[in-house]
Tab-separated table of C-alpha atoms and ligand atoms in Angstrom:
chain	number	residue	atom	x	y	z
A	1	UNK	CA	0.449	-0.246	0.109
A	2	UNK	CA	1.533	3.743	-0.277
A	3	UNK	CA	2.185	5.919	1.953
A	4	UNK	CA	-0.883	8.385	2.484
A	5	UNK	CA	-0.158	12.236	2.724
A	6	UNK	CA	-1.575	13.140	5.888
A	7	UNK	CA	-2.185	16.968	6.644
A	8	UNK	CA	-1.727	17.552	9.884
A	9	UNK	CA	-4.729	19.588	11.920
A	10	UNK	CA	-4.994	19.145	15.000
A	11	UNK	CA	-7.418	22.286	15.985
A	12	UNK	CA	-9.742	19.153	14.591
A	13	UNK	CA	-8.584	16.570	16.111
A	14	UNK	CA	-8.067	19.005	19.362
A	15	UNK	CA	-12.521	19.534	18.860
A	16	UNK	CA	-12.616	16.165	18.335
A	17	UNK	CA	-11.121	15.296	21.528
A	18	UNK	CA	-13.361	17.860	23.264
A	19	UNK	CA	-16.345	16.600	22.415
A	20	UNK	CA	-15.650	12.620	23.172
A	21	UNK	CA	-13.823	14.329	26.975
A	22	UNK	CA	-17.719	15.569	27.448
A	23	UNK	CA	-19.871	13.751	25.527
A	24	UNK	CA	-18.828	9.932	25.071
A	25	UNK	CA	-19.131	7.473	28.020
A	26	UNK	CA	-16.068	4.494	26.794
A	27	UNK	CA	-16.047	0.815	27.156
A	28	UNK	CA	-14.093	-0.823	29.717
A	29	UNK	CA	-13.049	2.126	30.897
A	30	UNK	CA	-12.940	4.489	34.507
A	31	UNK	CA	-13.732	7.839	32.011
A	32	UNK	CA	-11.519	10.345	33.965
A	33	UNK	CA	-8.963	8.372	33.933
A	34	UNK	CA	-8.827	7.648	29.612
A	35	UNK	CA	-6.851	9.574	27.089
A	36	UNK	CA	-8.198	8.506	22.777
A	37	UNK	CA	-6.122	8.973	20.057
A	38	UNK	CA	-8.790	10.627	18.322
A	39	UNK	CA	-8.409	9.117	13.958
A	40	UNK	CA	-8.702	11.101	11.729
A	41	UNK	CA	-8.552	8.255	8.871
A	42	UNK	CA	-7.566	4.984	8.021
A	43	UNK	CA	-7.231	3.164	5.055
A	44	UNK	CA	-5.216	-0.566	4.587
A	45	UNK	CA	-2.976	-1.418	7.587
A	46	UNK	CA	-2.753	1.729	8.910
A	47	UNK	CA	-4.317	4.547	10.564
A	48	UNK	CA	-3.461	8.646	11.049
A	49	UNK	CA	-4.184	11.411	13.354
A	50	UNK	CA	-4.413	14.535	13.579
A	51	UNK	CA	-1.005	15.859	14.027
A	52	UNK	CA	0.591	13.566	10.556
A	53	UNK	CA	1.898	10.226	12.954
A	54	UNK	CA	1.049	7.136	11.188
A	55	UNK	CA	0.324	4.249	12.841
A	56	UNK	CA	0.656	0.395	11.320
A	57	UNK	CA	-2.388	-0.763	13.254
A	58	UNK	CA	-1.272	-4.910	14.690
A	59	UNK	CA	-4.834	-5.107	16.326
A	60	UNK	CA	-7.831	-4.933	13.450
A	61	UNK	CA	-8.951	-2.573	15.753
A	62	UNK	CA	-10.214	-4.591	18.103
A	63	UNK	CA	-9.023	-8.323	15.991
A	64	UNK	CA	-11.923	-7.486	13.414
A	65	UNK	CA	-10.566	-5.632	10.361
A	66	UNK	CA	-9.411	-8.360	8.369
A	67	UNK	CA	-10.049	-6.810	5.019
A	68	UNK	CA	-8.240	-3.617	6.214
A	69	UNK	CA	-9.588	-0.056	6.079
A	70	UNK	CA	-11.609	1.925	3.675
A	71	UNK	CA	-11.860	-1.334	0.812
A	72	UNK	CA	-13.361	0.357	-2.035
A	73	UNK	CA	-15.508	-2.720	-2.684
A	74	UNK	CA	-16.740	-2.764	0.323
A	75	UNK	CA	-16.853	1.010	0.085
A	76	UNK	CA	-19.016	0.658	-2.542
A	77	UNK	CA	-21.331	-1.950	-2.291
A	78	UNK	CA	-22.062	0.139	1.280
A	79	UNK	CA	-22.924	2.442	-0.520
A	80	UNK	CA	-24.852	0.959	-3.641
A	81	UNK	CA	-27.219	-0.738	-0.802
A	82	UNK	CA	-28.118	2.821	0.501
A	83	UNK	CA	-28.506	3.761	-2.895
A	84	UNK	CA	-31.118	1.275	-2.947
A	85	UNK	CA	-32.121	-0.280	0.000
A	86	UNK	CA	-31.013	0.815	3.634
A	87	UNK	CA	-33.244	-1.153	5.611
A	88	UNK	CA	-36.118	-3.247	6.250
A	89	UNK	CA	-37.403	-5.456	9.082
A	90	UNK	CA	-36.419	-8.971	9.168
A	91	UNK	CA	-39.088	-10.380	8.873
A	92	UNK	CA	-39.298	-10.068	5.153
A	93	UNK	CA	-37.144	-11.831	2.660
A	94	UNK	CA	-34.246	-9.339	1.457
A	95	UNK	CA	-31.856	-9.895	-1.337
A	96	UNK	CA	-28.850	-9.527	0.532
A	97	UNK	CA	-30.043	-11.488	3.739
A	98	UNK	CA	-30.696	-14.103	1.494
A	99	UNK	CA	-27.287	-14.110	-0.360
A	100	UNK	CA	-25.621	-13.396	3.051
A	101	UNK	CA	-26.579	-16.144	4.548
A	102	UNK	CA	-26.194	-17.967	1.341
A	103	UNK	CA	-22.602	-17.157	0.422
A	104	UNK	CA	-21.474	-18.049	5.480
A	105	UNK	CA	-23.745	-21.077	4.687
A	106	UNK	CA	-21.359	-22.472	1.541
A	107	UNK	CA	-18.385	-21.556	4.091
A	108	UNK	CA	-19.681	-22.990	7.527
A	109	UNK	CA	-18.517	-26.445	8.389
A	110	UNK	CA	-20.922	-29.786	7.896
A	111	UNK	CA	-24.470	-28.693	8.240
A	112	UNK	CA	-24.078	-25.483	10.149
A	113	UNK	CA	-26.780	-24.032	6.973
A	114	UNK	CA	-28.643	-22.188	8.785
A	115	UNK	CA	-27.694	-19.009	9.925
A	116	UNK	CA	-30.250	-16.607	12.942
A	117	UNK	CA	-27.963	-12.522	11.998
A	118	UNK	CA	-27.591	-10.305	15.113
A	119	UNK	CA	-25.214	-7.066	15.542
A	120	UNK	CA	-22.095	-8.749	16.260
A	121	UNK	CA	-20.552	-11.353	18.631
A	122	UNK	CA	-22.076	-11.573	22.070
A	123	UNK	CA	-25.603	-11.552	20.344
A	124	UNK	CA	-24.778	-14.353	18.689
A	125	UNK	CA	-23.244	-16.156	21.762
A	126	UNK	CA	-26.401	-15.026	23.705
A	127	UNK	CA	-29.010	-16.518	21.227
A	128	UNK	CA	-26.419	-19.943	20.542
A	129	UNK	CA	-27.241	-20.713	24.390
A	130	UNK	CA	-30.696	-19.831	24.251
A	131	UNK	CA	-30.830	-22.653	20.470
A	132	UNK	CA	-29.249	-24.736	22.946
A	133	UNK	CA	-31.200	-25.257	26.148
A	134	UNK	CA	-34.196	-25.214	24.547
A	135	UNK	CA	-33.464	-27.714	22.129
A	136	UNK	CA	-32.084	-29.959	25.033
A	137	UNK	CA	-34.787	-28.947	27.754
A	138	UNK	CA	-31.431	-28.444	30.100
A	139	UNK	CA	-30.344	-25.381	31.068
A	140	UNK	CA	-25.677	-25.565	32.605
A	141	UNK	CA	-23.518	-24.210	30.086
A	142	UNK	CA	-20.204	-25.476	29.922
A	143	UNK	CA	-17.426	-22.784	29.090
A	144	UNK	CA	-14.087	-22.400	29.978
A	145	UNK	CA	-11.312	-20.428	32.324
A	146	UNK	CA	-8.879	-17.812	29.295
A	147	UNK	CA	-12.137	-17.019	27.797
A	148	UNK	CA	-14.206	-14.286	26.107
A	149	UNK	CA	-17.328	-14.387	24.759
A	150	UNK	CA	-19.042	-10.983	25.266
A	151	UNK	CA	-20.251	-8.436	27.029
A	152	UNK	CA	-24.092	-9.584	27.353
A	153	UNK	CA	-25.856	-10.622	30.456
A	154	UNK	CA	-25.025	-14.389	29.843
A	155	UNK	CA	-22.305	-13.743	27.375
A	156	UNK	CA	-20.486	-12.632	29.587
A	157	UNK	CA	-21.174	-14.377	32.716
A	158	UNK	CA	-20.038	-17.017	30.515
A	159	UNK	CA	-16.719	-15.753	30.156
A	160	UNK	CA	-13.627	-17.187	31.983
A	161	UNK	CA	-11.687	-13.815	31.819
A	162	UNK	CA	-11.246	-10.914	34.692
A	163	UNK	CA	-13.379	-8.627	32.646
A	164	UNK	CA	-16.841	-10.745	33.559
A	165	UNK	CA	-16.318	-10.729	37.575
A	166	UNK	CA	-17.647	-6.928	37.377
A	167	UNK	CA	-21.040	-8.694	36.016
A	168	UNK	CA	-20.948	-12.684	37.296
A	169	UNK	CA	-24.399	-13.167	38.874
A	170	UNK	CA	-22.840	-16.521	40.346
A	171	UNK	CA	-22.818	-18.283	38.021
A	172	UNK	CA	-26.514	-18.293	36.345
A	173	UNK	CA	-26.583	-21.680	34.577
A	174	UNK	CA	-22.795	-21.562	33.881
A	175	UNK	CA	-19.861	-23.660	35.537
A	176	UNK	CA	-16.190	-23.619	33.606
A	177	UNK	CA	-13.216	-25.814	33.427
A	178	UNK	CA	-10.131	-26.162	32.904
A	179	UNK	CA	-9.331	-25.909	28.521
A	180	UNK	CA	-6.230	-27.151	27.568
A	181	UNK	CA	-2.956	-24.689	27.592
A	182	UNK	CA	0.500	-26.680	27.263
A	183	UNK	CA	2.872	-23.513	28.117
A	184	UNK	CA	0.101	-22.790	30.913
A	185	UNK	CA	-1.823	-26.692	31.825
A	186	UNK	CA	-3.646	-26.397	34.593
A	187	UNK	CA	-2.488	-29.983	34.679
A	188	UNK	CA	1.171	-30.421	35.395
A	189	UNK	CA	1.378	-31.842	31.680
A	190	UNK	CA	4.678	-31.959	30.084
A	191	UNK	CA	3.414	-33.125	26.262
A	192	UNK	CA	0.448	-31.384	24.263
A	193	UNK	CA	-0.766	-34.991	23.676
A	194	UNK	CA	0.033	-35.546	27.768
A	195	UNK	CA	-2.323	-32.424	28.185
A	196	UNK	CA	-5.442	-32.795	25.603
A	197	UNK	CA	-5.213	-36.579	27.617
A	198	UNK	CA	-5.891	-34.767	31.004
A	199	UNK	CA	-7.607	-31.863	29.863
A	200	UNK	CA	-10.949	-34.317	28.175
A	201	UNK	CA	-10.097	-36.525	31.487
A	202	UNK	CA	-11.359	-33.162	33.429
A	203	UNK	CA	-13.660	-32.612	30.990
A	204	UNK	CA	-15.718	-35.588	31.223
A	205	UNK	CA	-15.026	-36.047	35.835
A	206	UNK	CA	-16.151	-31.947	35.009
A	207	UNK	CA	-19.846	-33.313	33.851
A	208	UNK	CA	-20.179	-36.876	35.888
A	209	UNK	CA	-20.561	-34.198	38.657
A	210	UNK	CA	-22.088	-32.027	37.650
A	211	UNK	CA	-25.069	-34.730	35.882
A	212	UNK	CA	-25.395	-34.836	31.861
A	213	UNK	CA	-28.561	-35.180	31.837
A	214	UNK	CA	-28.557	-30.616	33.231
A	215	UNK	CA	-25.851	-29.630	30.933
A	216	UNK	CA	-27.268	-27.946	27.780
A	217	UNK	CA	-24.148	-26.968	25.803
A	218	UNK	CA	-19.895	-26.818	25.416
A	219	UNK	CA	-19.321	-22.926	24.639
A	220	UNK	CA	-15.672	-22.616	23.328
A	221	UNK	CA	-13.191	-20.691	20.921
A	222	UNK	CA	-12.098	-22.795	18.587
A	223	UNK	CA	-8.916	-20.623	19.012
A	224	UNK	CA	-9.460	-18.701	21.495
A	225	UNK	CA	-8.276	-15.267	21.173
A	226	UNK	CA	-8.749	-12.890	23.550
A	227	UNK	CA	-7.173	-15.104	26.680
A	228	UNK	CA	-4.035	-15.845	24.692
A	229	UNK	CA	-4.686	-17.686	20.970
A	230	UNK	CA	-3.639	-20.818	22.593
A	231	UNK	CA	-4.223	-23.226	20.037
A	232	UNK	CA	-5.554	-26.762	21.724
A	233	UNK	CA	-2.953	-29.541	21.017
A	234	UNK	CA	-4.407	-32.624	18.083
A	235	UNK	CA	-7.182	-34.251	19.027
A	236	UNK	CA	-8.972	-31.674	22.195
A	237	UNK	CA	-11.935	-31.151	19.704
A	238	UNK	CA	-12.608	-34.198	18.720
A	239	UNK	CA	-12.982	-35.570	21.880
A	240	UNK	CA	-14.930	-32.836	23.368
A	241	UNK	CA	-17.326	-32.887	19.716
A	242	UNK	CA	-17.277	-36.760	20.980
A	243	UNK	CA	-17.989	-36.321	25.089
A	244	UNK	CA	-21.396	-33.973	23.333
A	245	UNK	CA	-22.476	-37.147	20.745
A	246	UNK	CA	-22.387	-39.575	23.719
A	247	UNK	CA	-23.996	-37.279	26.389
A	248	UNK	CA	-25.988	-35.021	23.927
A	249	UNK	CA	-24.859	-31.628	24.261
A	250	UNK	CA	-24.628	-29.255	21.745
A	251	UNK	CA	-21.729	-28.012	20.953
A	252	UNK	CA	-21.138	-25.050	20.746
A	253	UNK	CA	-17.727	-23.296	18.764
A	254	UNK	CA	-17.623	-19.365	19.415
A	255	UNK	CA	-15.319	-17.641	15.994
A	256	UNK	CA	-16.227	-14.538	16.532
A	257	UNK	CA	-12.848	-13.515	16.891
A	258	UNK	CA	-11.062	-17.447	14.652
A	259	UNK	CA	-13.664	-17.324	12.073
A	260	UNK	CA	-13.081	-15.427	8.351
A	261	UNK	CA	-9.741	-15.973	7.568
A	262	UNK	CA	-7.848	-15.240	11.004
A	263	UNK	CA	-5.937	-18.451	11.543
A	264	UNK	CA	-5.450	-18.788	7.280
A	265	UNK	CA	-8.579	-20.311	7.268
A	266	UNK	CA	-12.064	-19.809	6.330
A	267	UNK	CA	-12.845	-20.589	10.201
A	268	UNK	CA	-10.381	-22.823	11.998
A	269	UNK	CA	-12.372	-25.386	13.319
A	270	UNK	CA	-11.178	-26.528	9.777
A	271	UNK	CA	-7.722	-26.879	10.859
A	272	UNK	CA	-9.157	-29.273	14.012
A	273	UNK	CA	-11.967	-31.097	11.418
A	274	UNK	CA	-14.395	-30.878	13.592
A	275	UNK	CA	-17.762	-29.540	13.332
A	276	UNK	CA	-19.862	-27.771	15.340
A	277	UNK	CA	-23.743	-27.823	16.289
A	278	UNK	CA	-23.303	-24.088	16.500
A	279	UNK	CA	-21.098	-21.806	15.288
A	280	UNK	CA	-21.383	-17.867	16.530
A	281	UNK	CA	-19.380	-15.226	14.672
A	282	UNK	CA	-19.107	-11.609	13.893
A	283	UNK	CA	-15.961	-9.976	13.483
A	284	UNK	CA	-14.804	-10.576	10.079
A	285	UNK	CA	-17.408	-11.516	8.511
A	286	UNK	CA	-18.448	-8.091	6.965
A	287	UNK	CA	-15.407	-6.653	8.708
A	288	UNK	CA	-16.816	-4.447	11.303
A	289	UNK	CA	-17.219	-1.726	8.379
A	290	UNK	CA	-21.365	-2.512	9.511
A	291	UNK	CA	-21.754	-3.183	12.624
A	292	UNK	CA	-22.566	-8.199	12.303
A	293	UNK	CA	-22.758	-10.992	13.719
A	294	UNK	CA	-24.507	-14.687	13.317
A	295	UNK	CA	-24.895	-18.252	14.532
A	296	UNK	CA	-24.740	-20.773	11.930
A	297	UNK	CA	-27.446	-23.364	12.379
A	298	UNK	CA	-27.363	-27.420	11.902
A	299	UNK	CA	-30.155	-29.583	10.411
A	300	UNK	CA	-30.783	-30.682	13.908
A	301	UNK	CA	-31.128	-27.636	15.930
A	302	UNK	CA	-32.986	-25.738	13.196
A	303	UNK	CA	-35.324	-28.224	13.378
A	304	UNK	CA	-36.646	-28.133	16.812
A	305	UNK	CA	-37.827	-24.457	15.861
A	306	UNK	CA	-39.152	-25.430	12.264
A	307	UNK	CA	-43.424	-26.610	13.625
A	308	UNK	CA	-42.346	-24.662	17.381
A	309	UNK	CA	-41.420	-21.129	17.201
A	310	UNK	CA	-38.026	-19.347	18.379
A	311	UNK	CA	-38.518	-17.123	21.262
A	312	UNK	CA	-35.719	-14.900	20.189
A	313	UNK	CA	-35.097	-11.635	17.712
A	314	UNK	CA	-33.758	-8.208	17.450
A	315	UNK	CA	-34.925	-5.355	15.256
A	316	UNK	CA	-32.005	-4.814	12.967
A	317	UNK	CA	-31.759	-8.799	12.921
A	318	UNK	CA	-29.723	-9.150	8.905
A	319	UNK	CA	-29.635	-5.625	8.728
A	320	UNK	CA	-29.559	-4.883	4.542
A	321	UNK	CA	-26.082	-2.741	5.093
A	322	UNK	CA	-24.486	-5.025	7.100
A	323	UNK	CA	-25.582	-8.066	5.067
A	324	UNK	CA	-24.123	-6.111	1.909
A	325	UNK	CA	-21.127	-5.002	3.701
A	326	UNK	CA	-20.988	-9.738	4.080
A	327	UNK	CA	-21.615	-9.869	0.347
A	328	UNK	CA	-18.829	-7.743	-1.079
A	329	UNK	CA	-16.331	-8.692	2.077
A	330	UNK	CA	-16.666	-12.569	1.445
A	331	UNK	CA	-16.755	-12.155	-2.038
A	332	UNK	CA	-13.089	-9.769	-2.089
A	333	UNK	CA	-11.316	-11.835	0.289
A	334	UNK	CA	-12.258	-15.389	-2.407
A	335	UNK	CA	-11.548	-12.912	-5.163
A	336	UNK	CA	-8.810	-11.785	-3.403
A	337	UNK	CA	-7.129	-14.739	-1.543
A	338	UNK	CA	-7.078	-13.243	1.208
A	339	UNK	CA	-7.634	-16.128	3.957
A	340	UNK	CA	-4.388	-18.154	1.527
A	341	UNK	CA	-2.359	-14.245	1.715
A	342	UNK	CA	-3.724	-15.255	6.219
A	343	UNK	CA	-2.253	-18.377	6.079
A	344	UNK	CA	1.029	-17.823	3.564
A	345	UNK	CA	1.836	-14.645	6.340
A	346	UNK	CA	1.958	-17.300	9.097
A	347	UNK	CA	3.946	-19.308	7.849
A	348	UNK	CA	6.603	-17.978	5.704
A	349	UNK	CA	6.722	-13.929	7.914
A	350	UNK	CA	4.745	-13.480	11.138
A	351	UNK	CA	5.283	-17.372	12.202
A	352	UNK	CA	9.209	-17.470	11.514
A	353	UNK	CA	9.347	-13.414	12.268
A	354	UNK	CA	8.870	-14.112	16.134
A	355	UNK	CA	10.346	-17.075	16.230
A	356	UNK	CA	13.768	-15.200	15.149
A	357	UNK	CA	12.720	-12.813	17.798
A	358	UNK	CA	11.997	-14.533	19.660
A	359	UNK	CA	15.464	-16.168	20.607
A	360	UNK	CA	16.713	-12.774	20.727
A	361	UNK	CA	15.127	-11.564	22.789
A	362	UNK	CA	14.610	-13.172	27.004
A	363	UNK	CA	10.955	-11.535	27.321
A	364	UNK	CA	9.584	-13.725	25.052
A	365	UNK	CA	8.508	-16.678	27.036
A	366	UNK	CA	6.499	-18.401	24.155
A	367	UNK	CA	5.129	-17.262	20.754
A	368	UNK	CA	2.140	-19.555	19.104
A	369	UNK	CA	-0.684	-18.590	16.739
A	370	UNK	CA	-1.384	-19.795	12.905
A	371	UNK	CA	-2.905	-17.206	10.183
A	372	UNK	CA	-2.895	-13.949	11.085
A	373	UNK	CA	-3.110	-15.018	14.771
A	374	UNK	CA	0.142	-15.356	16.648
A	375	UNK	CA	0.826	-13.921	20.633
A	376	UNK	CA	4.691	-13.363	22.380
A	377	UNK	CA	3.636	-14.830	25.870
A	378	UNK	CA	5.811	-12.336	28.123
A	379	UNK	CA	7.981	-13.465	31.012
A	380	UNK	CA	10.377	-12.367	33.652
A	381	UNK	CA	12.339	-15.164	33.304
A	382	UNK	CA	11.934	-17.732	30.866
A	383	UNK	CA	12.937	-21.060	33.349
A	384	UNK	CA	10.133	-20.128	36.254
A	385	UNK	CA	7.390	-18.715	32.813
A	386	UNK	CA	6.348	-15.843	35.661
A	387	UNK	CA	4.697	-13.870	33.595
A	388	UNK	CA	5.924	-10.070	33.079
A	389	UNK	CA	3.262	-9.094	35.053
A	390	UNK	CA	1.000	-10.702	37.152
A	391	UNK	CA	-1.969	-11.627	35.479
A	392	UNK	CA	-5.007	-8.857	35.893
A	393	UNK	CA	-2.036	-6.248	37.321
A	394	UNK	CA	-3.150	-2.318	36.965
A	395	UNK	CA	-1.149	0.530	37.719
A	396	UNK	CA	2.036	0.644	38.599
A	397	UNK	CA	1.799	-3.192	38.868
A	398	UNK	CA	1.674	-3.671	34.769
A	399	UNK	CA	4.412	-0.826	34.160
A	400	UNK	CA	5.894	-3.090	32.025
A	401	UNK	CA	4.017	-3.836	29.632
A	402	UNK	CA	2.804	-0.094	29.914
A	403	UNK	CA	6.467	1.151	28.741
A	404	UNK	CA	6.456	-1.714	26.434
A	405	UNK	CA	2.707	-0.602	24.340
A	406	UNK	CA	4.146	2.888	24.516
A	407	UNK	CA	7.200	1.747	22.721
A	408	UNK	CA	5.858	-0.220	19.825
A	409	UNK	CA	3.531	2.806	19.612
A	410	UNK	CA	6.831	5.296	19.257
A	411	UNK	CA	7.818	2.972	16.790
A	412	UNK	CA	4.530	3.898	14.698
A	413	UNK	CA	2.628	0.785	15.545
A	414	UNK	CA	-0.627	0.488	17.276
A	415	UNK	CA	-0.161	-3.480	19.153
A	416	UNK	CA	-3.159	-5.510	20.978
A	417	UNK	CA	-2.184	-6.265	24.533
A	418	UNK	CA	-3.890	-7.878	26.541
A	419	UNK	CA	-2.177	-8.706	30.435
A	420	UNK	CA	1.636	-10.068	29.708
A	421	UNK	CA	0.562	-10.339	26.115
A	422	UNK	CA	1.448	-8.405	23.038
A	423	UNK	CA	-1.021	-10.370	20.225
A	424	UNK	CA	0.497	-9.905	15.953
A	425	UNK	CA	-3.156	-9.589	15.015
A	426	UNK	CA	-3.150	-7.669	11.074
A	427	UNK	CA	-5.574	-7.503	8.860
A	428	UNK	CA	-6.037	-10.848	6.518
A	429	UNK	CA	-4.228	-8.595	3.678
A	430	UNK	CA	-1.666	-7.281	5.174
A	431	UNK	CA	1.090	-7.103	3.107
A	432	UNK	CA	4.427	-9.476	3.557
A	433	UNK	CA	6.207	-5.190	3.619
A	434	UNK	CA	3.698	-4.444	6.261
A	435	UNK	CA	3.912	-7.688	8.339
A	436	UNK	CA	8.060	-7.174	8.082
A	437	UNK	CA	7.629	-2.924	9.238
A	438	UNK	CA	5.619	-4.986	12.366
A	439	UNK	CA	8.131	-6.977	13.225
A	440	UNK	CA	11.171	-4.135	13.155
A	441	UNK	CA	8.924	-2.456	15.285
A	442	UNK	CA	8.239	-5.054	17.684
A	443	UNK	CA	11.955	-6.113	18.015
A	444	UNK	CA	12.905	-2.620	19.509
A	445	UNK	CA	10.372	-2.384	21.047
A	446	UNK	CA	11.129	-5.955	23.209
A	447	UNK	CA	14.364	-4.710	24.188
A	448	UNK	CA	11.922	-2.442	26.841
A	449	UNK	CA	10.670	-5.847	27.901
A	450	UNK	CA	13.787	-7.004	28.226
A	451	UNK	CA	15.112	-4.736	31.058
A	452	UNK	CA	12.151	-5.962	33.269
A	453	UNK	CA	14.014	-9.590	33.360
A	454	UNK	CA	14.926	-10.924	35.315
B	1	PLP	C1	-15.012	-15.044	21.035
B	1	PLP	C2	-15.580	-13.672	21.553
B	1	PLP	N1	-16.461	-14.282	21.477
B	1	PLP	C3	-17.774	-13.133	20.849
B	1	PLP	C4	-17.562	-11.898	21.284
B	1	PLP	C5	-17.974	-10.203	21.722
B	1	PLP	O1	-18.084	-9.849	20.273
B	1	PLP	P1	-18.931	-8.365	20.615
B	1	PLP	O2	-18.262	-7.710	21.191
B	1	PLP	O3	-19.681	-8.049	19.417
B	1	PLP	O4	-20.894	-8.532	21.793
B	1	PLP	C6	-15.757	-11.382	20.867
B	1	PLP	C7	-15.472	-10.211	21.618
B	1	PLP	O5	-14.554	-9.661	21.041
B	1	PLP	C8	-15.100	-12.534	20.804
B	1	PLP	O6	-13.668	-12.305	21.201
């Protein structure tokens, strides 16, 4: 992508910032303690501020701009749809809605052929759980620690990270278990095979003690995202599939972050050859150009609601602008081989490049991931694997990660940082040159993290 000419306009930036500070109430923040960057524009893998600073977005927004910013074909499709039919109620059949559902169903695995549209990921999770409960007549849902499923009531209770704590309604039918993560094994395992076997046994035991007939669903991120990009060991997801089949439990895979190209396949489940009963998606489905999410539903669960009404709905379900953006995004991804590019960048640029950084920087404990979905697990000490900052650290305790993040921004890279990790999650159509630029910025900033190792 050619560099952008950026006309600095600090005065305009100051006005944007002032109105933001006066009136915008931001997510997940102590409102008085934040200092949001005023963004002047974005294109491809870059965005820029009003002072003329340009950033390589290695966070893809919140891991969703899989085709980068302002893709001209998707912008044009939204404009055309706005001119033709901006909105229409969900009870009607609308051409772009039908086409978006067809294109998604064509790509989802197995017989996940019906699509319920939502406005985002959390609503997709809410409705997938609702379907599972009604389909089975059971209430409990099992979810993993080290997971994120969204911020609405059910989705946040399913979440296995500290964002849940403030809204935890004492489980609300949710039981959490440990999914595999060899680097920080909850099972004291030393090999992938051991981790897999022990994690499956732990899940079996959890189900036995909860009572299999009380469990409606097991929900897992195919590859947990915000929690640390932990690729499950070979056999784990197939094992969960088998357990679900044995006990009549609905298997939900949450592909809100991992889906639509991020792992180098359309869906991460393809790496593991598993077909869930329900799959949630959002983010990459249209790169968030217009809010959209949904649930892909298999034939058996869809049949539950053939004669019996599904008791759920949203005013904007299948919004034409969002669906037009999805149709255009999926076409762009197919025509421009965006998914193949994500796989190539992972195998040939980011994977080798990040592993090379790990050799030189003692703060890198582990590099893990695939496609354009990578995590650097930063540690104080490689032998002990003690995280560079404590779990859920804030303020002074988080200073090493804050300094590392500031160094990245100074080097023109906008990072995705969570606890003691930085994730390298650029757009799926990131170029080799852009990926290498990101590696260089990481290289420089890791020296800051190295200074905190012992
Ligand atoms: C795996 C996963 N599920 C669900 C969600 C929630 O999606 P949303 O923020 O669109 O509600 C997210 C968001 O990051 C996610 O990563």
